[in-house]
XYZ file of C-alpha atoms in Angstrom:
341
model
C 139.532 155.701 16.890
C 137.217 155.676 19.959
C 137.958 158.290 22.604
C 137.228 158.693 26.292
C 137.306 161.874 28.346
C 138.891 161.356 31.745
C 139.449 163.776 34.584
C 142.776 163.561 36.378
C 142.828 165.261 39.768
C 146.176 166.897 40.393
C 147.974 166.831 43.699
C 147.042 170.488 44.188
C 143.363 169.730 43.657
C 143.161 171.282 40.169
C 141.269 169.223 37.599
C 143.128 168.316 34.434
C 140.758 167.294 31.649
C 142.260 164.723 29.320
C 140.880 163.180 26.151
C 142.457 159.760 26.054
C 142.623 157.209 23.253
C 141.197 153.825 24.188
C 142.806 151.993 21.314
C 146.481 151.640 20.556
C 146.212 153.230 17.140
C 149.601 154.482 16.053
C 151.347 152.921 19.041
C 154.329 150.731 18.370
C 153.746 147.152 19.484
C 156.825 145.987 21.372
C 155.625 142.482 22.154
C 156.186 139.706 19.646
C 152.929 137.970 18.756
C 152.520 134.274 19.251
C 152.790 132.628 15.900
C 151.211 129.475 14.510
C 153.891 127.447 16.245
C 152.376 128.442 19.603
C 155.530 130.170 20.789
C 154.829 132.412 23.785
C 155.036 136.159 23.229
C 158.265 137.822 24.306
C 158.186 140.074 27.333
C 157.768 143.736 26.396
C 160.669 146.032 27.268
C 159.391 149.270 25.702
C 161.154 151.907 23.628
C 162.491 155.457 23.746
C 162.514 158.466 21.438
C 166.077 159.699 21.277
C 165.028 162.558 18.981
C 162.771 163.965 21.709
C 163.684 167.291 23.282
C 164.426 167.357 26.979
C 161.163 167.730 28.919
C 160.421 171.023 30.664
C 158.204 169.320 33.252
C 157.008 165.821 34.109
C 153.687 164.407 35.249
C 153.480 161.388 37.537
C 150.233 159.357 37.382
C 149.062 157.335 40.383
C 145.953 155.306 41.231
C 144.609 155.302 44.794
C 144.769 151.919 46.538
C 142.899 153.491 49.434
C 141.741 157.017 50.278
C 142.437 159.253 47.255
C 142.528 162.392 49.412
C 145.298 160.909 51.529
C 147.258 159.992 48.410
C 147.074 163.604 47.217
C 148.929 164.620 50.375
C 151.344 161.693 50.651
C 152.654 162.091 47.086
C 153.935 165.632 47.742
C 157.344 164.602 49.185
C 157.957 162.431 46.099
C 157.057 165.328 43.807
C 159.456 167.611 45.641
C 162.287 165.075 45.704
C 162.045 164.319 41.977
C 161.774 168.019 41.138
C 164.998 168.654 43.052
C 166.872 165.669 41.603
C 165.788 166.179 37.983
C 165.914 169.972 37.889
C 162.446 170.359 36.356
C 158.961 170.463 37.933
C 157.384 167.057 38.635
C 153.672 167.070 39.455
C 151.561 164.124 40.584
C 148.060 163.415 39.297
C 145.553 160.971 40.761
C 143.682 159.091 38.040
C 140.191 157.684 38.425
C 141.240 154.105 37.703
C 144.092 151.868 36.531
C 143.226 152.137 32.844
C 143.152 155.926 32.947
C 146.803 155.867 34.042
C 147.721 153.644 31.109
C 145.963 155.964 28.680
C 147.555 159.026 30.285
C 150.981 157.470 29.615
C 149.945 156.569 26.065
C 148.732 160.076 25.264
C 151.799 161.697 26.902
C 149.617 163.445 29.477
C 151.798 161.650 32.010
C 155.392 160.568 31.512
C 155.755 158.512 34.707
C 153.199 155.993 35.922
C 153.116 154.058 39.186
C 151.121 151.068 37.957
C 150.129 147.513 38.918
C 151.856 144.704 37.030
C 149.061 144.143 34.489
C 148.915 147.817 33.536
C 152.721 147.985 33.254
C 152.525 145.238 30.628
C 149.551 146.852 28.893
C 151.243 150.253 28.744
C 154.288 148.586 27.202
C 152.300 146.517 24.697
C 150.061 149.382 23.555
C 152.333 152.389 23.829
C 155.907 151.179 24.212
C 156.113 152.479 27.799
C 159.230 151.155 29.498
C 158.681 148.974 32.598
C 161.558 150.608 34.464
C 161.203 149.723 38.138
C 159.393 147.307 40.405
C 158.556 147.919 44.010
C 159.986 146.014 46.917
C 158.094 145.350 50.128
C 159.863 143.730 53.029
C 162.480 142.285 50.683
C 159.922 140.748 48.282
C 159.206 141.556 44.639
C 155.884 139.727 44.657
C 152.899 139.487 46.968
C 149.747 137.449 47.448
C 146.138 138.537 47.202
C 144.163 137.635 50.291
C 140.662 136.407 51.073
C 139.314 137.566 54.436
C 136.066 137.070 56.327
C 133.956 138.098 59.300
C 132.900 134.432 59.703
C 136.111 132.539 60.565
C 134.160 129.572 61.938
C 132.995 128.852 58.388
C 136.285 129.380 56.537
C 139.046 128.494 59.018
C 140.051 124.857 59.474
C 142.154 125.818 62.494
C 142.090 128.405 65.264
C 143.050 131.895 64.021
C 146.452 133.051 65.261
C 147.929 136.521 65.605
C 150.641 137.505 63.159
C 153.555 139.773 63.958
C 151.228 142.726 63.287
C 148.739 141.484 65.902
C 146.065 140.701 63.298
C 144.391 137.303 62.973
C 145.109 134.687 60.320
C 144.127 131.072 59.773
C 144.882 128.231 57.348
C 148.592 129.083 57.294
C 148.212 132.589 55.860
C 150.174 134.539 58.478
C 153.415 134.463 56.473
C 151.814 136.489 53.677
C 153.361 134.190 51.065
C 150.924 132.373 48.792
C 149.377 130.120 47.946
C 147.757 129.069 51.219
C 144.316 128.042 52.434
C 142.783 127.757 48.979
C 140.866 124.599 49.921
C 138.528 126.898 51.858
C 137.349 128.614 48.673
C 134.827 125.850 47.951
C 132.881 127.207 50.960
C 132.314 130.488 49.115
C 129.354 129.162 47.111
C 126.358 131.384 47.783
C 128.376 133.948 49.749
C 128.399 137.716 49.371
C 131.908 138.788 48.349
C 133.511 142.173 47.686
C 135.782 142.450 44.655
C 137.591 145.381 43.083
C 137.404 146.344 39.423
C 138.420 143.686 36.931
C 141.736 145.449 36.207
C 142.961 144.907 39.769
C 145.453 142.011 40.101
C 144.935 141.550 43.859
C 141.335 142.678 44.105
C 139.995 140.686 41.157
C 142.271 138.862 38.712
C 144.143 136.483 41.008
C 141.222 135.898 43.425
C 138.812 135.128 40.574
C 141.387 132.823 38.964
C 141.742 131.008 42.307
C 137.968 130.715 42.602
C 137.773 129.328 39.078
C 140.432 126.732 39.935
C 138.283 125.775 42.929
C 135.324 125.154 40.614
C 133.456 128.409 41.267
C 131.917 130.701 38.670
C 132.123 134.304 39.895
C 128.990 135.198 37.900
C 126.888 132.269 39.088
C 128.142 130.952 42.419
C 128.715 134.101 44.500
C 127.012 137.469 44.956
C 129.536 140.179 44.074
C 129.673 143.694 45.463
C 132.143 145.795 43.498
C 134.167 148.212 45.626
C 136.470 151.003 44.590
C 139.635 150.250 46.557
C 141.368 147.746 48.823
C 140.403 149.563 52.011
C 136.772 149.628 50.886
C 136.868 145.851 50.477
C 138.174 145.443 54.024
C 135.536 147.803 55.395
C 132.772 146.015 53.482
C 133.577 142.840 55.422
C 134.246 144.702 58.672
C 130.828 146.378 58.487
C 129.056 143.129 57.588
C 127.972 144.231 54.112
C 129.757 141.226 52.640
C 130.908 137.950 54.162
C 134.214 137.722 52.301
C 136.473 140.252 50.636
C 139.678 140.344 48.601
C 142.663 142.696 48.573
C 146.436 142.709 48.588
C 148.115 141.273 51.714
C 147.610 142.891 54.222
C 145.318 145.789 53.382
C 143.729 145.652 56.825
C 146.636 147.788 58.041
C 145.370 150.687 55.888
C 142.178 151.014 57.937
C 143.582 149.946 61.320
C 144.111 153.539 62.492
C 140.401 154.342 62.175
C 139.157 150.811 63.000
C 141.710 149.375 65.464
C 139.769 146.131 65.958
C 139.762 145.299 62.234
C 142.467 142.650 62.714
C 140.241 140.782 65.164
C 136.886 141.136 63.382
C 138.258 140.456 59.891
C 140.332 137.263 59.553
C 142.501 136.328 56.555
C 141.860 132.700 55.538
C 143.374 132.206 52.065
C 146.155 133.532 49.822
C 146.458 133.317 46.055
C 149.551 132.532 44.019
C 152.193 135.249 44.213
C 151.594 138.343 42.049
C 154.428 140.409 40.519
C 154.793 143.686 42.386
C 153.614 146.952 40.926
C 156.174 149.423 39.672
C 157.096 152.442 37.574
C 156.558 152.794 33.823
C 158.072 155.565 31.702
C 156.699 157.111 28.528
C 158.159 156.009 25.204
C 158.117 159.685 24.235
C 161.122 160.295 26.477
C 164.695 159.850 25.333
C 166.661 156.943 26.766
C 168.798 159.501 28.605
C 165.759 160.928 30.398
C 164.285 157.512 31.079
C 167.552 156.622 32.780
C 167.675 159.915 34.698
C 164.184 159.344 36.094
C 164.935 155.725 36.947
C 168.117 156.684 38.775
C 166.426 159.557 40.622
C 163.625 157.319 41.878
C 165.999 154.524 42.929
C 168.272 156.980 44.707
C 165.348 158.550 46.560
C 164.002 155.126 47.537
C 167.381 154.378 49.107
C 167.160 157.305 51.542
C 165.401 157.308 54.902
C 163.041 160.072 53.813
C 162.389 158.292 50.527
C 161.452 155.049 52.274
C 159.110 156.978 54.542
C 157.450 158.792 51.625
C 157.079 155.693 49.435
C 155.742 153.666 52.343
C 153.091 156.332 52.874
C 152.127 156.232 49.183
C 151.945 152.463 48.494
C 153.711 150.727 51.419
C 156.878 150.598 49.258
C 160.164 149.822 51.034
C 162.429 149.862 47.969
C 162.671 150.113 44.182
C 164.651 147.779 41.920
C 165.004 147.288 38.168
C 161.860 145.763 36.672
C 161.696 142.181 35.421
C 159.537 142.342 32.252
C 159.387 138.534 32.069
C 157.988 138.275 35.598
C 155.385 140.949 34.840
C 153.795 138.742 32.181
C 152.475 136.400 34.906
C 149.609 138.783 35.581
C 148.676 138.940 31.901
C 148.741 135.158 31.713
C 146.536 134.802 34.793
C 144.107 137.419 33.457
C 143.809 135.404 30.245
C 142.675 132.340 32.209
C 139.548 134.220 33.317
C 138.864 135.785 29.937
C 140.500 139.169 30.433
C 142.804 140.569 27.765
């Protein structure tokens, strides 16, 4: 079984060295396979281990969507709140990428994972991790990926307008609900574009699928600069290193404090289809009782004023609701259209 060694940086700055399995050897597959009849696979709901002893501590794995150092600080109120509500220590770790969080859940180095939709499904399929909660932002359980540019004359078919946040949008993208403006993607041929890693739903999967639908080959028709996070994609376009970038809507707000003119220099011109929101996955090594205790604790905290403030600081989360495993499969299906498993 192939192995990978991954470093997880804890919220106190201490390095935790983890040897993580890359394959799902020994993991219970919870998703029904498509048979010869072509029936679609059932949505994975995960499993529990009711023979497991009560945990003495819990580890929460997160992936930075922006500055990792800031995330180390902003996760502390969540750690403290869960520790108080659950009666055992809860410590956050910042993983190097999305897949490392999945493997941390699979190897029981983390019992709670705040993951994008694709990785929630993968953690369930490979390791039986329960997709327990999905995030809510401004009353929505889905969001669009956005294309933005420093050359609105080229990509905007109308005059950019200011949204309620004061930032500029064109081609009907100011609502934040996709799809919108995708006709402009044909103008991307030959452009320099910043994309996140291939595991990112908003930074890669849905934008590349939209480009493919527009007749573009990401390997042949554009020049790709891979960036590490959503804010880096915005800054790549802001600084003129690339002409177009992709991220979740609206990641420009993450860098607006340091670059207050970002909403004027960088204009959103297209939105992808809606993407299922990220959420919280729980290890299959926990008993159902503890899975429920964690779920309830996180929902209760999200319903408080201090919880909303803390979760907004972490991932711009305004609420937590029960996950919809069926809806989560949309990201897997879209990934499959561009050749990603």
